[in-house]
Tab-separated table of C-alpha atoms in Angstrom:
chain	number	residue	atom	x	y	z
A	8	MET	CA	0.302	0.007	-0.092
A	9	ILE	CA	1.400	3.858	-0.633
A	10	PHE	CA	-0.494	6.639	0.469
A	11	TYR	CA	-1.506	9.500	-1.122
A	12	ALA	CA	-3.039	12.644	-0.332
A	13	ALA	CA	-6.296	14.004	-2.859
A	14	PRO	CA	-10.019	14.510	-3.338
A	15	PRO	CA	-10.963	10.813	-3.652
A	16	SER	CA	-13.621	11.404	-6.422
A	17	ARG	CA	-10.740	12.852	-9.225
A	18	PHE	CA	-8.161	10.203	-7.860
A	19	VAL	CA	-8.309	6.752	-8.853
A	20	ASP	CA	-9.119	7.093	-13.144
A	21	ARG	CA	-6.190	9.493	-13.104
A	22	ALA	CA	-3.397	7.294	-11.386
A	23	TYR	CA	-0.256	6.146	-13.116
A	24	TYR	CA	2.510	4.760	-11.718
A	25	ILE	CA	6.169	4.496	-12.986
A	26	LYS	CA	8.604	2.391	-11.484
A	27	THR	CA	11.827	4.057	-10.980
A	28	SER	CA	15.899	3.610	-8.726
A	29	VAL	CA	14.398	5.368	-5.663
A	30	GLY	CA	11.262	4.146	-5.310
A	31	PHE	CA	7.205	4.724	-7.693
A	32	LEU	CA	6.557	7.944	-8.663
A	33	PHE	CA	2.394	9.374	-8.686
A	34	ILE	CA	1.570	11.298	-11.691
A	35	CYS	CA	-2.547	13.332	-11.545
A	36	HIS	CA	-3.246	13.603	-14.641
A	37	GLN	CA	-6.090	17.031	-15.326
A	38	CYS	CA	-6.230	17.212	-11.139
A	39	PRO	CA	-7.689	21.186	-10.404
A	40	GLN	CA	-5.638	24.068	-9.571
A	41	SER	CA	-6.097	23.847	-7.231
A	42	LEU	CA	-6.105	21.119	-4.110
A	43	HIS	CA	-7.284	21.506	-0.961
A	44	PHE	CA	-5.331	18.597	1.642
A	45	GLU	CA	-7.785	17.639	4.157
A	46	THR	CA	-6.815	14.220	6.788
A	47	GLN	CA	-10.096	12.707	5.482
A	48	HIS	CA	-9.380	12.948	2.559
A	49	ILE	CA	-5.999	10.607	2.535
A	50	ILE	CA	-6.605	7.393	0.948
A	51	SER	CA	-4.668	4.319	0.708
A	52	ILE	CA	-4.792	3.229	-3.081
A	53	PRO	CA	-3.483	-0.220	-4.014
A	54	LEU	CA	-0.915	-0.380	-7.075
A	55	ALA	CA	-3.290	-1.513	-10.257
A	56	PRO	CA	-2.755	-3.770	-12.679
A	57	ARG	CA	-3.409	-1.819	-16.107
A	58	ALA	CA	-0.871	1.066	-14.244
A	59	ALA	CA	1.690	2.011	-16.406
A	60	THR	CA	5.302	0.663	-15.117
A	61	TYR	CA	8.564	1.989	-16.814
A	62	GLU	CA	11.985	1.758	-15.502
A	63	MET	CA	14.407	4.466	-16.066
A	64	ARG	CA	17.532	3.732	-17.944
A	65	LEU	CA	20.561	6.832	-16.708
A	66	LEU	CA	22.970	5.443	-19.692
A	67	GLU	CA	21.477	5.832	-22.681
A	68	ILE	CA	23.391	6.137	-25.924
A	69	THR	CA	22.081	7.823	-29.235
A	70	GLU	CA	23.233	8.164	-32.333
A	71	PRO	CA	22.004	11.555	-32.231
A	72	SER	CA	24.221	12.198	-29.730
A	73	ILE	CA	27.302	10.205	-30.467
A	74	ALA	CA	26.981	12.540	-33.940
A	75	TYR	CA	27.035	15.745	-31.226
A	76	MET	CA	30.020	14.344	-29.743
A	77	CYS	CA	31.728	13.829	-32.399
A	78	LEU	CA	31.086	17.525	-34.505
A	79	GLY	CA	31.603	19.139	-30.604
A	80	GLY	CA	35.199	17.825	-30.311
A	81	PHE	CA	36.281	17.613	-33.533
A	82	VAL	CA	35.861	21.382	-34.028
A	83	VAL	CA	37.891	22.119	-30.062
A	84	ALA	CA	40.066	20.097	-31.397
A	85	PHE	CA	41.064	21.559	-34.013
A	86	SER	CA	40.002	25.027	-32.355
A	87	MET	CA	43.287	24.970	-30.184
A	88	PHE	CA	45.614	23.824	-33.221
A	89	SER	CA	44.078	25.992	-35.476
A	90	LEU	CA	46.249	28.123	-36.679
A	91	LEU	CA	49.167	25.871	-36.060
A	92	ALA	CA	47.355	23.178	-38.679
A	93	ARG	CA	46.437	26.549	-40.716
A	94	GLU	CA	49.654	28.499	-41.423
A	95	LYS	CA	52.473	25.591	-40.649
A	96	VAL	CA	50.941	22.561	-41.729
A	97	PHE	CA	48.888	24.007	-44.021
A	98	VAL	CA	45.854	21.909	-44.257
A	99	ASN	CA	43.194	23.710	-43.230
A	100	GLU	CA	39.313	22.131	-41.672
A	101	VAL	CA	37.761	20.309	-44.773
A	102	VAL	CA	40.641	18.246	-45.009
A	103	LEU	CA	41.023	17.535	-42.109
A	104	GLY	CA	36.672	16.858	-41.212
A	105	THR	CA	36.634	14.761	-43.814
A	106	ALA	CA	39.273	12.931	-42.624
A	107	PHE	CA	37.885	12.232	-38.569
A	108	GLY	CA	34.702	11.243	-40.232
A	109	VAL	CA	36.053	8.590	-42.592
A	110	ILE	CA	37.740	7.423	-39.123
A	111	ILE	CA	34.315	7.686	-37.349
A	112	GLY	CA	32.748	6.551	-40.457
A	113	PRO	CA	30.889	2.949	-41.100
A	114	TYR	CA	33.949	1.447	-42.786
A	115	PHE	CA	36.696	2.072	-40.215
A	116	ALA	CA	35.604	2.523	-36.452
A	117	GLY	CA	31.858	2.476	-37.503
A	118	ILE	CA	30.941	4.663	-34.649
A	119	PHE	CA	29.056	7.525	-37.016
A	120	ASP	CA	26.979	5.973	-39.693
A	121	PRO	CA	25.474	9.317	-41.039
A	122	ARG	CA	23.540	6.115	-43.727
A	123	GLY	CA	21.601	3.903	-40.574
A	124	TRP	CA	20.030	6.754	-39.993
A	125	SER	CA	17.284	6.422	-42.334
A	126	SER	CA	15.525	5.337	-45.383
A	127	HIS	CA	16.145	8.908	-46.714
A	128	SER	CA	19.342	9.542	-46.153
A	129	ASN	CA	19.672	10.067	-49.901
A	130	ALA	CA	17.447	13.072	-49.739
A	131	ILE	CA	18.755	14.293	-45.966
A	132	THR	CA	22.683	14.669	-46.324
A	133	LEU	CA	21.194	16.557	-50.019
A	134	GLU	CA	19.407	19.104	-47.238
A	135	VAL	CA	22.566	19.961	-45.049
A	136	MET	CA	24.598	20.308	-48.331
A	137	ARG	CA	22.022	22.781	-49.849
A	138	VAL	CA	21.760	24.387	-46.705
A	139	VAL	CA	25.447	24.786	-46.049
A	140	LEU	CA	26.019	26.001	-49.262
A	141	ALA	CA	22.980	27.960	-49.807
A	142	THR	CA	25.293	29.303	-46.055
A	143	GLY	CA	28.747	30.430	-48.025
A	144	LEU	CA	27.417	31.031	-50.850
A	145	PHE	CA	25.739	34.251	-49.230
A	146	ALA	CA	28.250	34.951	-47.528
A	147	ILE	CA	30.722	34.482	-50.921
A	148	GLY	CA	28.113	37.908	-52.318
A	149	VAL	CA	27.943	39.319	-49.617
A	150	GLU	CA	31.622	39.886	-48.790
A	151	LEU	CA	32.295	41.262	-52.314
A	152	PRO	CA	33.798	44.830	-52.694
A	153	ASN	CA	29.747	47.024	-54.015
A	154	SER	CA	29.329	46.263	-57.239
A	155	TYR	CA	31.979	43.615	-58.147
A	156	LEU	CA	30.091	42.058	-60.893
A	157	ALA	CA	29.362	44.613	-62.557
A	158	ARG	CA	32.406	45.977	-62.645
A	159	HIS	CA	34.442	42.847	-63.573
A	160	SER	CA	31.412	41.217	-65.467
A	161	LYS	CA	33.986	40.063	-68.799
A	162	SER	CA	36.553	37.993	-66.159
A	163	LEU	CA	33.921	36.170	-63.961
A	164	LEU	CA	32.358	35.344	-67.837
A	165	ILE	CA	35.870	33.590	-69.405
A	166	MET	CA	36.667	32.039	-66.069
A	167	VAL	CA	32.520	31.159	-65.852
A	168	VAL	CA	31.704	29.424	-69.493
A	169	PRO	CA	34.365	28.581	-71.083
A	170	THR	CA	36.141	27.320	-69.055
A	171	MET	CA	32.706	25.537	-67.127
A	172	ALA	CA	32.869	24.296	-70.937
A	173	LEU	CA	36.097	23.134	-71.573
A	174	GLY	CA	36.296	21.184	-68.955
A	175	TRP	CA	32.735	18.875	-68.754
A	176	VAL	CA	33.803	17.672	-72.132
A	177	VAL	CA	37.457	16.759	-71.520
A	178	VAL	CA	35.850	15.027	-67.790
A	179	ALA	CA	33.273	13.408	-70.374
A	180	GLY	CA	36.251	11.778	-72.617
A	181	LEU	CA	37.831	10.812	-69.653
A	182	LEU	CA	35.416	9.203	-68.220
A	183	LYS	CA	34.205	7.439	-71.791
A	184	VAL	CA	38.331	6.483	-71.954
A	185	LEU	CA	37.703	4.707	-68.404
A	186	PHE	CA	34.482	3.209	-68.103
A	187	THR	CA	33.653	1.974	-71.256
A	188	ARG	CA	30.485	0.615	-70.148
A	189	LEU	CA	28.538	3.785	-69.354
A	190	ASP	CA	27.330	5.937	-72.964
A	191	MET	CA	28.516	8.984	-73.862
A	192	ILE	CA	25.871	11.268	-72.705
A	193	SER	CA	26.088	9.188	-69.320
A	194	CYS	CA	29.557	11.066	-68.830
A	195	LEU	CA	28.709	14.197	-69.997
A	196	ALA	CA	25.845	14.474	-66.937
A	197	ILE	CA	28.862	12.851	-64.329
A	198	SER	CA	31.472	15.301	-65.711
A	199	ALA	CA	28.932	17.767	-65.425
A	200	CYS	CA	28.746	17.248	-62.043
A	201	LEU	CA	31.811	17.178	-61.197
A	202	THR	CA	32.593	20.711	-63.177
A	203	PRO	CA	31.662	22.820	-60.402
A	204	THR	CA	34.701	24.134	-58.737
A	205	ASP	CA	33.342	24.062	-54.717
A	206	PRO	CA	32.162	27.804	-52.906
A	207	ILE	CA	33.301	25.910	-48.966
A	208	ILE	CA	36.050	24.746	-49.808
A	209	CYS	CA	37.434	28.014	-51.464
A	210	ALA	CA	36.492	30.736	-49.291
A	211	ALA	CA	38.757	27.661	-46.336
A	212	ILE	CA	41.621	27.950	-49.481
A	213	VAL	CA	41.892	31.856	-50.512
A	214	GLY	CA	40.932	33.256	-46.129
A	215	GLY	CA	44.371	32.789	-44.125
A	216	LYS	CA	47.449	34.653	-43.387
A	217	PHE	CA	49.146	32.569	-45.850
A	218	ALA	CA	46.398	33.348	-48.600
A	219	GLU	CA	46.911	37.035	-47.890
A	220	LYS	CA	50.611	37.384	-47.960
A	221	HIS	CA	51.374	34.449	-51.563
A	222	VAL	CA	47.933	35.576	-53.505
A	223	PRO	CA	46.913	38.506	-55.158
A	224	LEU	CA	44.123	39.945	-53.565
A	225	ASN	CA	41.901	40.829	-56.597
A	226	LEU	CA	43.239	36.582	-58.325
A	227	ARG	CA	40.966	36.204	-54.482
A	228	ARG	CA	37.889	37.995	-55.065
A	229	LEU	CA	38.023	36.344	-58.613
A	230	LEU	CA	38.180	32.555	-57.626
A	231	SER	CA	35.599	33.232	-55.225
A	232	ALA	CA	33.128	34.793	-57.425
A	233	GLU	CA	33.404	31.839	-59.798
A	234	SER	CA	33.121	29.347	-56.941
A	235	ALA	CA	29.934	30.923	-56.482
A	236	ALA	CA	28.392	31.301	-59.862
A	237	ASN	CA	29.373	28.491	-60.948
A	238	ASP	CA	28.007	25.611	-58.757
A	239	GLY	CA	25.100	27.349	-59.697
A	240	LEU	CA	25.181	27.315	-63.336
A	241	ALA	CA	26.665	23.675	-63.768
A	242	TYR	CA	23.378	23.754	-64.195
A	243	PRO	CA	22.694	23.262	-67.273
A	244	PHE	CA	25.335	21.149	-67.927
A	245	LEU	CA	24.307	18.668	-66.024
A	246	SER	CA	20.049	18.748	-67.626
A	247	LEU	CA	21.583	19.086	-71.193
A	248	ALA	CA	22.647	15.246	-71.050
A	249	ILE	CA	19.218	14.687	-68.956
A	250	TYR	CA	17.330	16.121	-71.719
A	251	LEU	CA	18.764	14.434	-74.750
A	252	THR	CA	18.344	10.632	-72.511
A	253	LEU	CA	14.190	11.359	-72.130
A	254	GLU	CA	13.184	13.482	-75.140
A	255	SER	CA	12.541	11.472	-77.842
A	256	SER	CA	14.686	13.736	-80.147
A	257	LYS	CA	17.221	15.783	-79.712
A	258	GLY	CA	14.851	19.252	-80.795
A	259	ALA	CA	12.548	18.429	-78.178
A	260	ALA	CA	15.746	17.717	-75.989
A	261	PHE	CA	17.389	21.163	-76.798
A	262	SER	CA	14.134	23.632	-76.679
A	263	HIS	CA	13.087	21.874	-73.688
A	264	TRP	CA	16.845	23.123	-72.052
A	265	VAL	CA	16.803	26.083	-73.304
A	266	LEU	CA	13.036	27.277	-72.567
A	267	ILE	CA	13.316	25.230	-68.145
A	268	GLY	CA	17.047	24.516	-67.930
A	269	TRP	CA	17.983	28.393	-69.159
A	270	LEU	CA	14.702	30.102	-68.981
A	271	TYR	CA	13.225	29.179	-66.040
A	272	GLU	CA	15.768	27.811	-63.403
A	273	VAL	CA	18.980	29.264	-64.419
A	274	ILE	CA	17.694	33.000	-65.184
A	275	LEU	CA	14.508	33.129	-63.293
A	276	GLY	CA	16.022	31.478	-60.080
A	277	VAL	CA	19.159	34.795	-60.478
A	278	LEU	CA	15.953	36.993	-60.968
A	279	VAL	CA	14.481	35.662	-57.686
A	280	GLY	CA	17.827	36.326	-56.502
A	281	THR	CA	18.024	39.253	-57.411
A	282	VAL	CA	15.111	40.479	-56.699
A	283	ILE	CA	14.849	39.271	-53.286
A	284	GLY	CA	18.024	41.206	-51.988
A	285	MET	CA	17.254	44.492	-53.211
A	286	ILE	CA	14.273	44.928	-51.353
A	287	PHE	CA	15.188	43.408	-47.545
A	288	SER	CA	17.693	45.633	-48.286
A	289	ARG	CA	15.670	48.806	-48.645
A	290	VAL	CA	13.770	47.758	-45.897
A	291	MET	CA	16.978	46.408	-43.893
A	292	LYS	CA	18.122	50.598	-44.408
A	293	PHE	CA	14.747	51.850	-43.428
A	294	SER	CA	14.554	49.282	-40.684
A	295	HIS	CA	17.636	51.151	-39.878
A	296	HIS	CA	17.760	54.656	-40.127
A	297	LYS	CA	14.355	54.054	-38.115
A	298	GLY	CA	16.162	52.433	-35.267
A	299	PHE	CA	13.847	48.944	-35.543
A	300	ILE	CA	17.704	46.822	-35.928
A	301	ASP	CA	19.248	46.121	-33.982
A	302	ARG	CA	23.511	44.938	-35.352
A	303	GLU	CA	22.776	41.017	-33.956
A	304	SER	CA	20.229	40.962	-36.496
A	305	TYR	CA	21.670	42.667	-38.997
A	306	VAL	CA	24.223	39.517	-39.127
A	307	ALA	CA	21.380	37.012	-38.810
A	308	GLN	CA	20.686	37.575	-42.124
A	309	TYR	CA	23.606	35.853	-42.993
A	310	LEU	CA	21.664	33.026	-42.158
A	311	ALA	CA	17.997	33.313	-41.727
A	312	LEU	CA	18.054	34.988	-45.718
A	313	ALA	CA	19.908	32.298	-47.132
A	314	ILE	CA	17.995	30.204	-45.889
A	315	PHE	CA	14.628	31.481	-46.779
A	316	VAL	CA	15.567	32.109	-50.509
A	317	THR	CA	16.760	28.085	-50.052
A	318	GLY	CA	13.193	27.570	-49.324
A	319	LEU	CA	11.572	30.144	-51.648
A	320	VAL	CA	13.922	29.012	-55.222
A	321	SER	CA	13.597	25.819	-54.436
A	322	THR	CA	9.979	26.236	-53.945
A	323	ILE	CA	9.764	27.166	-57.178
A	324	GLY	CA	11.846	24.698	-59.189
A	325	SER	CA	14.555	27.173	-60.102
A	326	ASP	CA	18.889	27.608	-59.238
A	327	ASP	CA	18.548	28.011	-55.516
A	328	LEU	CA	22.070	27.893	-55.768
A	329	LEU	CA	22.151	31.027	-57.801
A	330	ALA	CA	19.784	32.486	-56.164
A	331	VAL	CA	21.164	33.050	-52.402
A	332	PHE	CA	24.449	34.108	-54.735
A	333	ALA	CA	22.665	36.896	-55.603
A	334	ALA	CA	20.944	38.041	-53.256
A	335	GLY	CA	23.550	38.153	-50.981
A	336	SER	CA	25.536	40.035	-54.186
A	337	ALA	CA	22.698	42.531	-53.855
A	338	LEU	CA	22.128	42.447	-50.602
A	339	ALA	CA	25.819	44.363	-50.304
A	340	TRP	CA	25.811	45.972	-53.366
A	341	ASP	CA	25.991	49.202	-52.681
A	342	GLY	CA	28.561	48.397	-49.113
A	343	GLU	CA	26.153	49.647	-46.229
A	344	PHE	CA	25.862	45.880	-45.119
A	345	ASN	CA	29.046	45.626	-44.497
A	346	ASP	CA	29.632	48.572	-42.957
A	347	HIS	CA	26.514	47.330	-40.289
A	348	THR	CA	28.560	44.089	-40.008
A	349	GLU	CA	32.289	45.303	-40.719
A	350	GLY	CA	34.729	44.054	-37.471
A	351	GLU	CA	31.294	41.127	-36.691
A	352	SER	CA	32.375	37.351	-36.617
A	353	PHE	CA	29.474	35.549	-36.249
A	354	ALA	CA	29.624	34.650	-40.304
A	355	SER	CA	33.285	33.550	-39.528
A	356	VAL	CA	32.152	30.996	-36.745
A	357	ILE	CA	29.437	30.015	-38.381
A	358	ASP	CA	31.276	29.014	-41.794
A	359	LEU	CA	33.610	26.901	-39.566
A	360	MET	CA	30.415	25.364	-37.411
A	361	LEU	CA	29.300	24.254	-41.281
A	362	ASN	CA	32.566	23.026	-42.797
A	363	CYS	CA	33.232	21.327	-39.565
A	364	GLY	CA	30.199	19.791	-39.305
A	365	CYS	CA	29.451	19.151	-43.273
A	366	PHE	CA	32.718	17.406	-44.164
A	367	ILE	CA	32.791	15.676	-41.293
A	368	TYR	CA	29.213	14.178	-42.923
A	369	ILE	CA	30.612	13.492	-46.164
A	370	GLY	CA	33.602	11.645	-44.762
A	371	ALA	CA	31.448	9.437	-42.612
A	372	TRP	CA	29.410	8.874	-45.840
A	373	ILE	CA	31.228	7.945	-47.911
A	374	PRO	CA	29.885	5.372	-49.839
A	375	PHE	CA	33.903	2.619	-50.302
A	376	GLY	CA	31.640	0.278	-50.715
A	377	ASP	CA	30.774	1.707	-54.012
A	378	PHE	CA	34.035	1.885	-55.476
A	379	THR	CA	34.414	-1.208	-57.433
A	380	ASP	CA	31.380	-1.923	-59.583
A	381	THR	CA	31.718	-5.043	-62.062
A	382	ASN	CA	28.364	-3.644	-63.357
A	383	LEU	CA	29.526	-0.395	-64.799
A	384	GLY	CA	33.473	-1.390	-64.531
A	385	ILE	CA	34.461	1.101	-61.307
A	386	THR	CA	37.309	-0.393	-59.872
A	387	PRO	CA	39.195	1.208	-57.561
A	388	TRP	CA	42.473	1.900	-60.134
A	389	ARG	CA	39.981	3.821	-62.748
A	390	LEU	CA	39.231	6.197	-60.305
A	391	ILE	CA	42.954	6.977	-59.392
A	392	LEU	CA	43.124	7.848	-62.296
A	393	LEU	CA	40.217	9.701	-62.876
A	394	THR	CA	41.065	12.043	-60.365
A	395	VAL	CA	44.577	12.547	-61.922
A	396	GLY	CA	42.891	13.743	-64.851
A	397	ILE	CA	40.480	15.777	-63.529
A	398	ILE	CA	43.353	17.478	-61.869
A	399	PHE	CA	45.292	18.118	-64.523
A	400	LEU	CA	42.716	18.777	-67.726
A	401	ARG	CA	39.670	19.663	-66.311
A	402	ARG	CA	41.099	23.573	-65.473
A	403	ILE	CA	44.485	23.887	-66.094
A	404	PRO	CA	44.073	23.537	-70.226
A	405	ALA	CA	41.158	26.377	-70.192
A	406	ILE	CA	42.480	28.989	-68.315
A	407	LEU	CA	46.132	28.910	-69.289
A	408	ALA	CA	44.703	29.636	-72.758
A	409	LEU	CA	42.259	32.151	-71.605
A	410	TYR	CA	44.234	33.891	-68.977
A	411	LYS	CA	45.456	36.825	-71.521
A	412	PHE	CA	41.658	37.974	-71.788
A	413	ILE	CA	41.485	37.550	-67.802
A	414	PRO	CA	42.519	41.166	-66.242
A	415	GLU	CA	43.001	40.311	-62.732
A	416	ILE	CA	45.181	37.260	-63.056
A	417	THR	CA	48.635	38.547	-64.555
A	418	SER	CA	51.223	35.815	-65.584
A	419	TRP	CA	51.682	32.620	-66.335
A	420	ARG	CA	51.750	31.337	-62.899
A	421	GLU	CA	48.961	33.159	-61.995
A	422	ALA	CA	47.181	31.300	-64.471
A	423	LEU	CA	48.376	27.521	-62.899
A	424	PHE	CA	47.468	28.657	-59.799
A	425	ALA	CA	44.190	30.031	-61.184
A	426	GLY	CA	43.977	25.952	-63.318
A	427	HIS	CA	44.697	24.870	-59.940
A	428	PHE	CA	43.172	25.370	-57.801
A	429	GLY	CA	39.501	24.240	-59.000
A	430	PRO	CA	38.385	21.838	-55.598
A	431	VAL	CA	36.151	19.372	-57.463
A	432	SER	CA	32.022	20.580	-56.426
A	433	THR	CA	28.954	18.159	-56.408
A	434	LEU	CA	25.957	19.759	-57.980
A	435	ILE	CA	23.180	19.921	-56.095
A	436	GLN	CA	20.019	20.070	-57.669
């Protein structure tokens, strides 16, 4: 028997018993707000057979808790030696995060397996990468100088269009030579996913004291802007290969490619992002002049507006990556946004956290088991040859041939650096 004080008429039907390590705990639901306990209301209640019994566990190991420990532990450890790693060893959080993810992933330690979280792991991975990329692209657009895209449009056009087109064809040729079972259109589709340069890795490389000392400022800005622009402009290359595969005639494929792949997805995405950036720029100016917004809220736009534009543009089916970059550029077009956020480290902290989490996730997610596929002729040595070919042939020949038309690149050495500098991105759409 256990004795409790409560109104007898409302007691028994609302009683539950929870078995814990310290005894029995009584919980009463829907009790009146004011209960007057009197001695005549003291009653004895036997443990009902239908009462639910639970056992409390003090130690609970879950996959989310392991993920939090891995991410937080890596950021703490890397932060302790970040300057040493970047300035002395020349290794940043991207490389170390990926390596750490591989080590704790399912093929090695087996303590962190993103693919085992859900049957929708591919969709989860897509959205994780989308948010990280959107934040990085928005930050690049915001941090470029005033009206940079307009003043350097010629250089960006040369760096993006012919360089990407040549790299697209070259990588497709490499794929066809190494993996003969793939048809040419399939090779073009895969090559389109390897054509853009990664803006997150770009930001990690062109930033820091070493880059500031050895890489000219104009070249660093050009590479950042190019990596942000071509990450979204790679989609037309992919859509062309897709339409050539799906459509019954080449005429229909090219028609859909122009109307949908270019006008609706690329051009409309850029226009929507630009309009949103301009609107928010004026709204934020108005709020600031009226005293409605503080400095912290200004800085928060790095994350909030990037996610908002991503959600809106992806909903209508346009190119959300280009839209986010356009929104960031339009928001800071006149430089006032940067004036209000100058000296704040929030964006850098967010970038560091997202980069670490993203590449730990990628390292643990890499499907090493798929590196051998007899049906497609995929073997590790062919993948190694493909990697070497991409490094030396994807960008270097094109930029060495075109650098004289790019004012920001003043010598063949800088052209070689800009060509070699081209961390491979993955197209997300």
